[in-house]
Each structure stands twice: as structure tokens, then as C-alpha cells.
PDB file of C-alpha atoms in Angstrom:
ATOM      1  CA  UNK F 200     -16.437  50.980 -41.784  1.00  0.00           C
ATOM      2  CA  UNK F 201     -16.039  50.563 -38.084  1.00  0.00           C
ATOM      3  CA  UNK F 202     -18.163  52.461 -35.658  1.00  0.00           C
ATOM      4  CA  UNK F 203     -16.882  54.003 -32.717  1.00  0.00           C
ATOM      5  CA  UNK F 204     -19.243  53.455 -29.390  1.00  0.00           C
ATOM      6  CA  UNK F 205     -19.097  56.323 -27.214  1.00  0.00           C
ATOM      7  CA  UNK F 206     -19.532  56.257 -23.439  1.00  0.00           C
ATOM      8  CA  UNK F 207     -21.084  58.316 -21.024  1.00  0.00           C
ATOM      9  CA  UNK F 208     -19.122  56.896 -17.890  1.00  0.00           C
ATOM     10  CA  UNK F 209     -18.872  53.486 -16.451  1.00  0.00           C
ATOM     11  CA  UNK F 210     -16.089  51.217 -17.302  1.00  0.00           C
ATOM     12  CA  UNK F 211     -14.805  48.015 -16.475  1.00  0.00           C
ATOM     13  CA  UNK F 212     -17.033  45.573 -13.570  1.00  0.00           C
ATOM     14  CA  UNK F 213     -19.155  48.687 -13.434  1.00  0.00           C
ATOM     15  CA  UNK F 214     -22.931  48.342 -15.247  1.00  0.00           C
ATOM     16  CA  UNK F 215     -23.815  51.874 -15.316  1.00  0.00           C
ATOM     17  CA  UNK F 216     -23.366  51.950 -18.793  1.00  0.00           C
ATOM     18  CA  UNK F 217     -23.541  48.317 -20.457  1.00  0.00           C
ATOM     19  CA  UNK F 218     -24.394  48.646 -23.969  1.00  0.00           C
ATOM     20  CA  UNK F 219     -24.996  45.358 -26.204  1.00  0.00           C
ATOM     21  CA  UNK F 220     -22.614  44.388 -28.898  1.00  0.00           C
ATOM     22  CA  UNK F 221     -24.880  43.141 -31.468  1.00  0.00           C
ATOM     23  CA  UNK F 222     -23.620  39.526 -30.453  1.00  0.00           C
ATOM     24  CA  UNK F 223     -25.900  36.689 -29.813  1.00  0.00           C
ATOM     25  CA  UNK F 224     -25.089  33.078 -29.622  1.00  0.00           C
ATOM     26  CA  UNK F 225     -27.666  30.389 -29.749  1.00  0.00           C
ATOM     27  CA  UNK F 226     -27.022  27.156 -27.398  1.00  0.00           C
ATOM     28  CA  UNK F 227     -30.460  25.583 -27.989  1.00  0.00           C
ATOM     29  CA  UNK F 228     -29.465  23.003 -30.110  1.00  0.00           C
ATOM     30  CA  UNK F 229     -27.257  21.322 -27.719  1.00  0.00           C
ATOM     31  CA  UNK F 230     -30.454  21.832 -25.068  1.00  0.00           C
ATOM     32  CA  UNK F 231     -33.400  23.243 -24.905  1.00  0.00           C
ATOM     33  CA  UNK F 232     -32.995  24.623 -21.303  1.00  0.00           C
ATOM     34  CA  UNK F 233     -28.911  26.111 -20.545  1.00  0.00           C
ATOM     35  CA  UNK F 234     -28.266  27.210 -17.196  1.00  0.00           C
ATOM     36  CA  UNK F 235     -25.430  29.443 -16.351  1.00  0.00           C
ATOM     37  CA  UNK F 236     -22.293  30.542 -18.914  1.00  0.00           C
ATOM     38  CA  UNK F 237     -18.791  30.551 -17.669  1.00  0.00           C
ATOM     39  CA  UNK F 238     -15.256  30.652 -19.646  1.00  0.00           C
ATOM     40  CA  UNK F 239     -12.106  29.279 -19.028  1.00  0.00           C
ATOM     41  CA  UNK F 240      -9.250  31.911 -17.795  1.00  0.00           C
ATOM     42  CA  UNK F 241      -8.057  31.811 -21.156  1.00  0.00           C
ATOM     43  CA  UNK F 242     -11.413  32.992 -22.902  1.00  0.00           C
ATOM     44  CA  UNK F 243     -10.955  30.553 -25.382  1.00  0.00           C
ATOM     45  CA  UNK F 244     -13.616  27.729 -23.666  1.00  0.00           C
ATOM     46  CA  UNK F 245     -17.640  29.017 -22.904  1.00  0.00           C
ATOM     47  CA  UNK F 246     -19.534  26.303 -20.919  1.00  0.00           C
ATOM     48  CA  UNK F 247     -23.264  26.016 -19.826  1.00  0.00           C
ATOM     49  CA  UNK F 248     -25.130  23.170 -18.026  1.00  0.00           C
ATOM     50  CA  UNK F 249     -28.051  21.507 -19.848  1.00  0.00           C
ATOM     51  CA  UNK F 250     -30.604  21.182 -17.719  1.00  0.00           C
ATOM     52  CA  UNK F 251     -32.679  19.042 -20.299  1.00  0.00           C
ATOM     53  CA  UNK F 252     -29.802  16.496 -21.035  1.00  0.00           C
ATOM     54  CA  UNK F 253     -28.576  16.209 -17.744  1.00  0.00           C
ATOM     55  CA  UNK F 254     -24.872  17.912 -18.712  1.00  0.00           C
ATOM     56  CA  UNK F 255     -21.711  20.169 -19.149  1.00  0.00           C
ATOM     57  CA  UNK F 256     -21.493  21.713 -22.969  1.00  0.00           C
ATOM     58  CA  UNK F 257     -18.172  23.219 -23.604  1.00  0.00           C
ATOM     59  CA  UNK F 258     -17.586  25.461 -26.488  1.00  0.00           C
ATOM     60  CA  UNK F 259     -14.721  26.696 -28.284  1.00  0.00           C
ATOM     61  CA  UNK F 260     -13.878  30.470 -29.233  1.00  0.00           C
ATOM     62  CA  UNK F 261     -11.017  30.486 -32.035  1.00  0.00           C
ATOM     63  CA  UNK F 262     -10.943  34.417 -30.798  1.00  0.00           C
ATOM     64  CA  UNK F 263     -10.591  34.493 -26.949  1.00  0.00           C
ATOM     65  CA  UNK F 264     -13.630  35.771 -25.355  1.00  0.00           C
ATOM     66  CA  UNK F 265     -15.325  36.818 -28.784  1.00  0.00           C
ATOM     67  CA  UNK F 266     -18.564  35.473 -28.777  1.00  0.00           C
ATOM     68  CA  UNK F 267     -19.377  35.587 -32.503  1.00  0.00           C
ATOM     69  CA  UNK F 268     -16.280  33.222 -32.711  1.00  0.00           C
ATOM     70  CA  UNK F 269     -17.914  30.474 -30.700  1.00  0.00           C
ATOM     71  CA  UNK F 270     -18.745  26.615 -31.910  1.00  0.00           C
ATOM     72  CA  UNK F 271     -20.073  23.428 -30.123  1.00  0.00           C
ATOM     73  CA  UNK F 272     -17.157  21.250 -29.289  1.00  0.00           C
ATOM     74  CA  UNK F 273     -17.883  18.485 -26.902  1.00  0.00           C
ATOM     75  CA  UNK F 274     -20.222  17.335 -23.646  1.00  0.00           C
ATOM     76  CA  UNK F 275     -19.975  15.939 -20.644  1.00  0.00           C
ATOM     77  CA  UNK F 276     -22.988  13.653 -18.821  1.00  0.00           C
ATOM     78  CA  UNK F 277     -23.901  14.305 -15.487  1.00  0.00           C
ATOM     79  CA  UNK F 278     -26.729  12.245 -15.119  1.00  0.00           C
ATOM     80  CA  UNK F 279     -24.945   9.293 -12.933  1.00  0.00           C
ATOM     81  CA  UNK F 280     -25.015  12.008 -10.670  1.00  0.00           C
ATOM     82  CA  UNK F 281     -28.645  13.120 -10.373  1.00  0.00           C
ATOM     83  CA  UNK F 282     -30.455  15.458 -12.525  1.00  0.00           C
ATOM     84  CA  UNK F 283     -31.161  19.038 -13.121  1.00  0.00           C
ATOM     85  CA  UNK F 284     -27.651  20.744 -13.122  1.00  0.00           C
ATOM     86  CA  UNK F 285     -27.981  24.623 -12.617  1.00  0.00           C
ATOM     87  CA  UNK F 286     -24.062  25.808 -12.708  1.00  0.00           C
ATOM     88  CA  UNK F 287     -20.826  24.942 -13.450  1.00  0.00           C
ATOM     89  CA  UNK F 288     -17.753  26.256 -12.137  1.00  0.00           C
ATOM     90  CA  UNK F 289     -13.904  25.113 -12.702  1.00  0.00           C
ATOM     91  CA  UNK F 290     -10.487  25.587 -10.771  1.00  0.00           C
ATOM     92  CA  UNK F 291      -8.459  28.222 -11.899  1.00  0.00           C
ATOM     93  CA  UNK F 292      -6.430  25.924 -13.530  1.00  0.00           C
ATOM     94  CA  UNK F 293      -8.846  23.903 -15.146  1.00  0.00           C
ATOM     95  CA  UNK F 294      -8.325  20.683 -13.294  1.00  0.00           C
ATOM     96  CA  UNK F 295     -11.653  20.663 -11.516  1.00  0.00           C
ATOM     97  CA  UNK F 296     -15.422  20.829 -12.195  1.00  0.00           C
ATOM     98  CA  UNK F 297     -17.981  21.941  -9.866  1.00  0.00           C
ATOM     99  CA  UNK F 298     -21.407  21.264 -10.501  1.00  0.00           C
ATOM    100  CA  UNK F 299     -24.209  22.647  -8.623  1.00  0.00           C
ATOM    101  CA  UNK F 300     -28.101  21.955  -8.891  1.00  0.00           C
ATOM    102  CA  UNK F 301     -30.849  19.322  -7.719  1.00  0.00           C
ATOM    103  CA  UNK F 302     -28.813  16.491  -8.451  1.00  0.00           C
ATOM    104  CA  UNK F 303     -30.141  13.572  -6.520  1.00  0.00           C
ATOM    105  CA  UNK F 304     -33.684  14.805  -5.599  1.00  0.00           C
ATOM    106  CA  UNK F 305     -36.196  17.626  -5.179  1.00  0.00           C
ATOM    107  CA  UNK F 306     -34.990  18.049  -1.568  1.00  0.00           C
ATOM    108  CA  UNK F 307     -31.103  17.518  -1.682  1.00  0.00           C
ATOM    109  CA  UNK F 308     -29.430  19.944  -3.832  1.00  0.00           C
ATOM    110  CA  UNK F 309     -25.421  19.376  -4.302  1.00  0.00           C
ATOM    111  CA  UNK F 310     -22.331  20.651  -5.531  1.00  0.00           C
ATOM    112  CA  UNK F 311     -21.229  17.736  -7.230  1.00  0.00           C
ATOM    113  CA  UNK F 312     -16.746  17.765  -7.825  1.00  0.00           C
ATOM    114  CA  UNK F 313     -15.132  15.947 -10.835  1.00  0.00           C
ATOM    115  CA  UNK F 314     -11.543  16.031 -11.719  1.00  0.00           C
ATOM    116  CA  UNK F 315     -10.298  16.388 -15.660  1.00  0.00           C
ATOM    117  CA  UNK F 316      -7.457  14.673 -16.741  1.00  0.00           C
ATOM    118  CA  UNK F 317      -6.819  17.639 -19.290  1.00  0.00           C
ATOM    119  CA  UNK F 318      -7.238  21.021 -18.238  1.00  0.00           C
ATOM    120  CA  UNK F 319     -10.582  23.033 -19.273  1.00  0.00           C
ATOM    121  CA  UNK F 320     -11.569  19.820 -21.324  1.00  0.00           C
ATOM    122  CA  UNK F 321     -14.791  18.350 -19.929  1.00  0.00           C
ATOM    123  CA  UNK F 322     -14.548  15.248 -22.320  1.00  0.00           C
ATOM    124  CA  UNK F 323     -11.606  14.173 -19.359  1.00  0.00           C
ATOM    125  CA  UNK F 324     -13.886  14.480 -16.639  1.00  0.00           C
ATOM    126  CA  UNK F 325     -14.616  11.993 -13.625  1.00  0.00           C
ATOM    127  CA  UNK F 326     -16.488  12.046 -10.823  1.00  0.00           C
ATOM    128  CA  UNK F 327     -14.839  12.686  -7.418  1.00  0.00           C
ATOM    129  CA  UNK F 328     -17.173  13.431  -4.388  1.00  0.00           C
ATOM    130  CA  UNK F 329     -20.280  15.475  -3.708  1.00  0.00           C
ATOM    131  CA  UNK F 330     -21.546  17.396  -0.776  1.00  0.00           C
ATOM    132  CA  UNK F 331     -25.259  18.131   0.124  1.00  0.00           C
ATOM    133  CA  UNK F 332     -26.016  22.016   0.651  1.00  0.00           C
ATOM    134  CA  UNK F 333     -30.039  21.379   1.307  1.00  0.00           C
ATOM    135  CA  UNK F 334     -30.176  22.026   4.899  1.00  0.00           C
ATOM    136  CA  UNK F 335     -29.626  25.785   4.229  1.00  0.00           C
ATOM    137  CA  UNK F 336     -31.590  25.787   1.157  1.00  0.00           C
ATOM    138  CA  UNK F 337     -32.964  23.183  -1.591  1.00  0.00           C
ATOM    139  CA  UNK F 338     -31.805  24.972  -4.649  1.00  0.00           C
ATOM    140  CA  UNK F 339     -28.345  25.315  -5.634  1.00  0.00           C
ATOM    141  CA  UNK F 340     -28.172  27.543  -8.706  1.00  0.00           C
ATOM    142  CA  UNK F 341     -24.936  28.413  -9.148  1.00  0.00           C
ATOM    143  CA  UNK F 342     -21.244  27.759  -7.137  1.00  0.00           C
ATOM    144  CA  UNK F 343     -18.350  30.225  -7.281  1.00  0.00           C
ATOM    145  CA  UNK F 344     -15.437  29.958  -5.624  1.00  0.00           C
ATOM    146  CA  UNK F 345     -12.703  31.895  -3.586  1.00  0.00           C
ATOM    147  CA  UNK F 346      -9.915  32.286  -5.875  1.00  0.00           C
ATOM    148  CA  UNK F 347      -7.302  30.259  -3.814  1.00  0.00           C
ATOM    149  CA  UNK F 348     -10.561  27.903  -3.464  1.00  0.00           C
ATOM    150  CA  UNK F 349     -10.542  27.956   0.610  1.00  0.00           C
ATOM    151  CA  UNK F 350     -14.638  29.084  -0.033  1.00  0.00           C
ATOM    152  CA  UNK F 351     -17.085  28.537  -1.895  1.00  0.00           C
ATOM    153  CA  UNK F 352     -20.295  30.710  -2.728  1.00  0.00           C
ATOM    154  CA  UNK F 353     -23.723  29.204  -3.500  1.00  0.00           C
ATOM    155  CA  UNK F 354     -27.065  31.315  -5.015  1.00  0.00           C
ATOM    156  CA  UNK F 355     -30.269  30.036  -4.179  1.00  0.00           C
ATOM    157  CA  UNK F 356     -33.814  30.083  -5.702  1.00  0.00           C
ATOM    158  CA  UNK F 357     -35.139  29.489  -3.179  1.00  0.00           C
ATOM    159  CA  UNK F 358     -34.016  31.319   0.134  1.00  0.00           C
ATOM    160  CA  UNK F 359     -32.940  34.226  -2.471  1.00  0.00           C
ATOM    161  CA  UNK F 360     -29.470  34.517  -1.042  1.00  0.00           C
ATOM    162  CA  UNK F 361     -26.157  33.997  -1.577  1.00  0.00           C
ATOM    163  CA  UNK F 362     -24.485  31.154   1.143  1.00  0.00           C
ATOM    164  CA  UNK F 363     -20.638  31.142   2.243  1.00  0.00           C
ATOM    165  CA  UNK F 364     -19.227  28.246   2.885  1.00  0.00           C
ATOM    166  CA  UNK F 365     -15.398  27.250   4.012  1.00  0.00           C
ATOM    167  CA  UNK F 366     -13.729  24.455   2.522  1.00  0.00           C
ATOM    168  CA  UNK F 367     -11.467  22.392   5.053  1.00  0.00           C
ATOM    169  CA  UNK F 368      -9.047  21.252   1.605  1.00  0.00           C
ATOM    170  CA  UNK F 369      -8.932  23.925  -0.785  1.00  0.00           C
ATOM    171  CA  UNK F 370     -11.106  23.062  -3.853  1.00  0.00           C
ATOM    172  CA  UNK F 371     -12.419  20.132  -1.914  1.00  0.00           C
ATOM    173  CA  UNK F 372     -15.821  20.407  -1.697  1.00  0.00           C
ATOM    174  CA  UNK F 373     -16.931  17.390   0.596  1.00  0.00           C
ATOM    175  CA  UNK F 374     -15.113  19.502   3.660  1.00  0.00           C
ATOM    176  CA  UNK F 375     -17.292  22.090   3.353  1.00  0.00           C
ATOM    177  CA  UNK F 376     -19.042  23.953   6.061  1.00  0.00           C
ATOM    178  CA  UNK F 377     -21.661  26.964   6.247  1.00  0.00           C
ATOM    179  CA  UNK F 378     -20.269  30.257   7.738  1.00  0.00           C
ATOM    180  CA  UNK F 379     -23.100  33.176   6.533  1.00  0.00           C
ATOM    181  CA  UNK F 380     -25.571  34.283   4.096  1.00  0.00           C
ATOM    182  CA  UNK F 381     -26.409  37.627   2.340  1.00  0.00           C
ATOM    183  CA  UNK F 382     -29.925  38.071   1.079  1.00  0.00           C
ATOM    184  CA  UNK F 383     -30.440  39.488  -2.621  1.00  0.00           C
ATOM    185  CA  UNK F 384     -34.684  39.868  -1.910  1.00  0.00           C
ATOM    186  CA  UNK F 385     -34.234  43.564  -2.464  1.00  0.00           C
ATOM    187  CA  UNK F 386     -33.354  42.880  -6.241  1.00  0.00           C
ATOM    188  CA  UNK F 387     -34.591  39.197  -6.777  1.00  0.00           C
ATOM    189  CA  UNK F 388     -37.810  36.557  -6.581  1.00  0.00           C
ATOM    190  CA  UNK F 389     -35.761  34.053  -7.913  1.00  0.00           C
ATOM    191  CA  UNK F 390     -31.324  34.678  -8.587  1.00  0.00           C
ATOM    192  CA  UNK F 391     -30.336  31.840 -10.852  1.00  0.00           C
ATOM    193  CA  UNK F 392     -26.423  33.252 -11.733  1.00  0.00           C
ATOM    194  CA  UNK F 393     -23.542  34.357  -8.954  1.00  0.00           C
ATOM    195  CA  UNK F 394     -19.807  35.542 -10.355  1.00  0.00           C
ATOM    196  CA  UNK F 395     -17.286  36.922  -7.984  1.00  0.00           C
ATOM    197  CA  UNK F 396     -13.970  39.383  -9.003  1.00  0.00           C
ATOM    198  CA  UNK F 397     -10.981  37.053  -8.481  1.00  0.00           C
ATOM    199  CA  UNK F 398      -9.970  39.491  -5.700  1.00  0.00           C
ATOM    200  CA  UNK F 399     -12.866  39.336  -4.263  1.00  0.00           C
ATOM    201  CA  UNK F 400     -14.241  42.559  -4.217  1.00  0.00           C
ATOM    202  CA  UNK F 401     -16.898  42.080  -6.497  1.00  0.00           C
ATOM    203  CA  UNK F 402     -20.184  40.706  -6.904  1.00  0.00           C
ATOM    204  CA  UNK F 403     -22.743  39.834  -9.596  1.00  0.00           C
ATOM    205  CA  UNK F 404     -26.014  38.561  -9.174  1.00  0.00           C
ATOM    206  CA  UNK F 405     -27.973  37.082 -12.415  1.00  0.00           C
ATOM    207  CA  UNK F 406     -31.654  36.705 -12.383  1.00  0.00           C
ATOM    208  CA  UNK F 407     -35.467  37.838 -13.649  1.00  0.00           C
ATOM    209  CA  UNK F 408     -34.189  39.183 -16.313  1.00  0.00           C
ATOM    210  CA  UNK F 409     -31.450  41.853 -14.742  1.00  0.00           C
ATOM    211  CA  UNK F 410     -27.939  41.258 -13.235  1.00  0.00           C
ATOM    212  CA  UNK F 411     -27.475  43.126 -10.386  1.00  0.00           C
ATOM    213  CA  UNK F 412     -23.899  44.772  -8.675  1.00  0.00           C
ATOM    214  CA  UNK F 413     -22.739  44.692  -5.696  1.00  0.00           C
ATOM    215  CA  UNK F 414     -19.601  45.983  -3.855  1.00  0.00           C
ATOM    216  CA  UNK F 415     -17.985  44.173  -0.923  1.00  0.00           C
ATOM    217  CA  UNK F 416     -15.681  46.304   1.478  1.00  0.00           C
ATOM    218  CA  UNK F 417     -13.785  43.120   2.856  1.00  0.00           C
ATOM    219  CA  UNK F 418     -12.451  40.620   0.151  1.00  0.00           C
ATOM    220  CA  UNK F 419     -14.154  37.484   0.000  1.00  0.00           C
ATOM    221  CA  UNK F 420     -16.470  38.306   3.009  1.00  0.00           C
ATOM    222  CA  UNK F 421     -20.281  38.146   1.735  1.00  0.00           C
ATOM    223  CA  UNK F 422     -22.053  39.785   4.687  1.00  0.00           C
ATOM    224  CA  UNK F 423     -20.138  43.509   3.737  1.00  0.00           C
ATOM    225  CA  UNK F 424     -21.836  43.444   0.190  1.00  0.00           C
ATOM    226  CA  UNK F 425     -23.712  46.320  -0.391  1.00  0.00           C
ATOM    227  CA  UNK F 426     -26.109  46.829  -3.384  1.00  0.00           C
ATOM    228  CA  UNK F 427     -24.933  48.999  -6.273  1.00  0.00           C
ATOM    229  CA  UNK F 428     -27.349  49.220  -9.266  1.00  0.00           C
ATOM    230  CA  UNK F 429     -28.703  46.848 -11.542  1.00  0.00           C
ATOM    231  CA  UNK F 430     -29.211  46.253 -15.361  1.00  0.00           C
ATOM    232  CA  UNK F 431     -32.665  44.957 -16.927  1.00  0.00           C
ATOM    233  CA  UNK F 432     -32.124  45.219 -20.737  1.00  0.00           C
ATOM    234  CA  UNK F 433     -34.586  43.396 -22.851  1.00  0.00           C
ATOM    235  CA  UNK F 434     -34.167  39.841 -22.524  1.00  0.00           C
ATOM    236  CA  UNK F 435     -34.712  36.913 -19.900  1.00  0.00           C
ATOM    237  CA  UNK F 436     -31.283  36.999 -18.579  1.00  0.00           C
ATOM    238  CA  UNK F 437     -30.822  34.671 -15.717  1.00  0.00           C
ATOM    239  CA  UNK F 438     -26.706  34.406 -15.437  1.00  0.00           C
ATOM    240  CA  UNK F 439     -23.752  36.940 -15.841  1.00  0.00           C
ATOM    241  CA  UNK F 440     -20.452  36.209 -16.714  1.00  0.00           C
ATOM    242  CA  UNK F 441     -17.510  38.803 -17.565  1.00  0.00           C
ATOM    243  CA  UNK F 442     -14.069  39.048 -19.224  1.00  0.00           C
ATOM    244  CA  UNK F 443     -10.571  38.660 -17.423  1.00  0.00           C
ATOM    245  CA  UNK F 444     -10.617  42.471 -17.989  1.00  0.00           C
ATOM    246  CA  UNK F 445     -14.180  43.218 -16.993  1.00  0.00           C
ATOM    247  CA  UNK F 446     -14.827  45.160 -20.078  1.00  0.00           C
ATOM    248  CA  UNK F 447     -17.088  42.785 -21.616  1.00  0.00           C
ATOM    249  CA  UNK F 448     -19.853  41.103 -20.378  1.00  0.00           C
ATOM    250  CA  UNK F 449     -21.801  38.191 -21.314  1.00  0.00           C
ATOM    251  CA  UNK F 450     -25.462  37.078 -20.480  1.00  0.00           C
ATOM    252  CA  UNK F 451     -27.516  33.594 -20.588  1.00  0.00           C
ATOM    253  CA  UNK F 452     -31.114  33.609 -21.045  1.00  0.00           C
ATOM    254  CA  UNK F 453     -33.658  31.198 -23.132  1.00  0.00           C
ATOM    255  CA  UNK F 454     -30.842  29.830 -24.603  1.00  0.00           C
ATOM    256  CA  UNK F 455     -28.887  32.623 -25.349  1.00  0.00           C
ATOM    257  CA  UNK F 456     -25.129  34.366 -24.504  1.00  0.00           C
ATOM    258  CA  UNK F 457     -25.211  38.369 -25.565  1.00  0.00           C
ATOM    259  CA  UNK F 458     -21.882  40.104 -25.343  1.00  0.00           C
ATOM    260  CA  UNK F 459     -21.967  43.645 -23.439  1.00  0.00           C
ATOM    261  CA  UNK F 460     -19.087  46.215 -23.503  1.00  0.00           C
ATOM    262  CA  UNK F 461     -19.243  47.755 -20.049  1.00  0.00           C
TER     263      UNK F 461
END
């Protein structure tokens, strides 16, 4: 027999009224220490860095965006790269990898750029070009990206902020330049997970085990977030990732994605 969930308000992007689905999925066996959790538009790819093994890990879901559907399918090395990737992000079209993290030393966090031969398949991935994002802060957790790929958004450990940068060549990231930060202290000691609405009107922070919402007035424009409310289930969740639909959510920590219906 099914059981119906009821809701008190909320909906979708909203995290006044997250409730768990019961799901968990367990990445440790492809590394004992994931960083952030991301899915392809079509919901039917999850991928998470591997801090550990120095790479991508792509998964499939025979069920798009169904967790409990999930399997190991391939990896990708970044090690010839540096070590310690934090996040990965993609194109919207799946051509391009982003990966951010303390890639060539303790002081010179990147955003490291590979193109893939096939779309959303890390397997066909090759290194392109990097850029160095240390002289506003050391460490890179995560990269998102405007969705026309003219910006790009970095969250840092470090300087507990998120960074805007513009892109010269859209979803180039070797043109990029620093325009502004917004500073997440209120709500964080240490953000590890950024994801941004595709219009831009929408941000999630992940982090010491809560995500946290935030609204911004002007699309795409960091500095007019505002803090909305937060969510600290049980759990060490340190990234936030959500459906196409924004009625299902989906948290990383020690190893492990939980679904949420929002």
C-alpha cells in the first residue's frame, strides 16, 4: 500500500517543509571521501568528485532522478591535474566539465575545464585549460555556472562566501575575471556545496550539516541575495542538489545522497 505524505506548506525550491524520502545511496565504495552531487539535465546521470582517488564518479539512474534506481557506471581521473577535487559542474549540454578544488597545491585552488567527446559521459573527457581562483580565496569548493555560462559562481571554505566571476567566452573558464562576493558567515564556518535556479533567482548553500536558501531579487546578480531559512536534518550534509522541477531534493554527506520531497 502506498502512503500519502501530507504537507503543511512549502513546495517546490522552497525548504520550509523538506521531508526525507526514506532514500539513501551509499558512494563509499567508489571513495571513501565524495564531495559534491550533481545530475545531468536529464536526471538520468548523478556525479560526485572523489576526493580520495583524485576523480569524477558518474552514476546511472535507470529511473530519472530516482535515487533508489542509482548504480556505479564509470570514472574519470583527475589527478594529472592536481589533487583534492571538491565539485563538479557540466554545461547544460553535457559537453563540458568543470572541476573545482585544490588542484595543484595548498595555496592555488582552480577550476580545472575538460571537454567530453560524448555528452554527460565522463569516460570521454579531456583536459582543456584551467584558471587559478586563489588570490580571492584558497579553497574552491564548488563552481556553478550562469545558465548561458557568461559567469561562473565559486563557494569557499575558506573566506565563507560565494565569488562571481565573468567569463570573457561563455563556458570558457581561463577568461575569467572577479566581479563581487556575498558572504554566507551568518549561516556557515565552513560552505562546501553552491547550486543556482537556472533562471537565476535562486540560491542554495550546502554545508555543516544544513543547506541554507537564499533569494536573489536580480537574476544572476549575487550581491541582492538575501537569506531565507535553512534546513539541519540529522546528517552531515555538506552539498545540495535539486530536481529540474525543484520538488525533490538530494543531499551528500559521509558518503551519502538522501532524496527530500520539498
Amino acid at each position: 500500500m502506498s502512503q500519502t505524505q501530507i504537507f503543511s506548506g512549502g513546495g517546490a525550491w522552497t525548504l520550509d517543509d523538506a521531508r526525507w524520502d526514506g532514500v539513501i545511496f551509499s558512494a563509499g565504495a567508489q571513495d571513501t571521501s565524495q564531495n559534491g552531487v550533481v545530475f545531468s539535465v536529464s536526471g538520468t546521470s548523478m556525479y560526485m568528485c572523489g576526493d580520495t582517488g583524485n576523480e569524477v564518479n558518474q552514476y546511472n539512474l535507470t529511473t530519472p532522478f530516482d535515487l533508489s534506481t542509482a548504480s556505479f557506471s564509470q570514472v574519470f581521473n583527475v589527478s594529472a591535474q592536481g589533487a583534492g577535487p571538491r565539485g563538479v559542474s557540466f554545461r547544460t549540454n553535457g559537453l563540458k566539465m568543470f572541476v573545482a578544488g585544490n588542484v595543484s597545491s595548498a595555496s592555488d585552488g582552480e577550476v580545472n575545464e575538460y571537454t567530453l567527446a560524448s555528452a554527460w559521459n565522463v569516460s570521454s573527457a579531456s583536459f582543456l585549460t584551467g584558471v587559478s581562483v586563489s588570490a580571492n580565496s584558497q579553497v574552491p569548493n564548488a563552481a556553478a555556472f550562469r545558465n548561458n555560462g557568461t559567469k561562473m559562481f565559486i563557494i569557499y571554505g575558506n573566506t565563507i562566501a560565494i565569488n562571481e566571476y565573468s567569463l570573457a567566452s561563455a563556458w570558457t573558464v581561463s577568461g575569467a575575471s572577479f566581479t563581487q562576493s556575498f558572504d554566507v558567515s551568518n549561516q556557515f564556518v565552513s560552505p562546501t556545496g553552491l547550486f543556482i535556479r537556472s533562471d537565476g533567482l535562486k540560491a542554495f548553500v550546502g554545508g555543516n550539516a544544513r543547506v541554507a536558501e537564499y533569494t536573489l531579487t536580480s537574476a544572476w546578480d549575487i550581491s541582492t541575495s538575501t537569506f531565507v531559512q535553512s534546513f539541519s536534518p540529522s546528517g552531515d550534509f555538506a552539498a545540495a542538489t535539486f530536481r529540474d522541477d525543484g520538488n525533490k531534493m538530494y543531499t551528500l554527506g559521509g558518503n551519502n545522497v538522501r532524496q527530500f520531497s520539498l
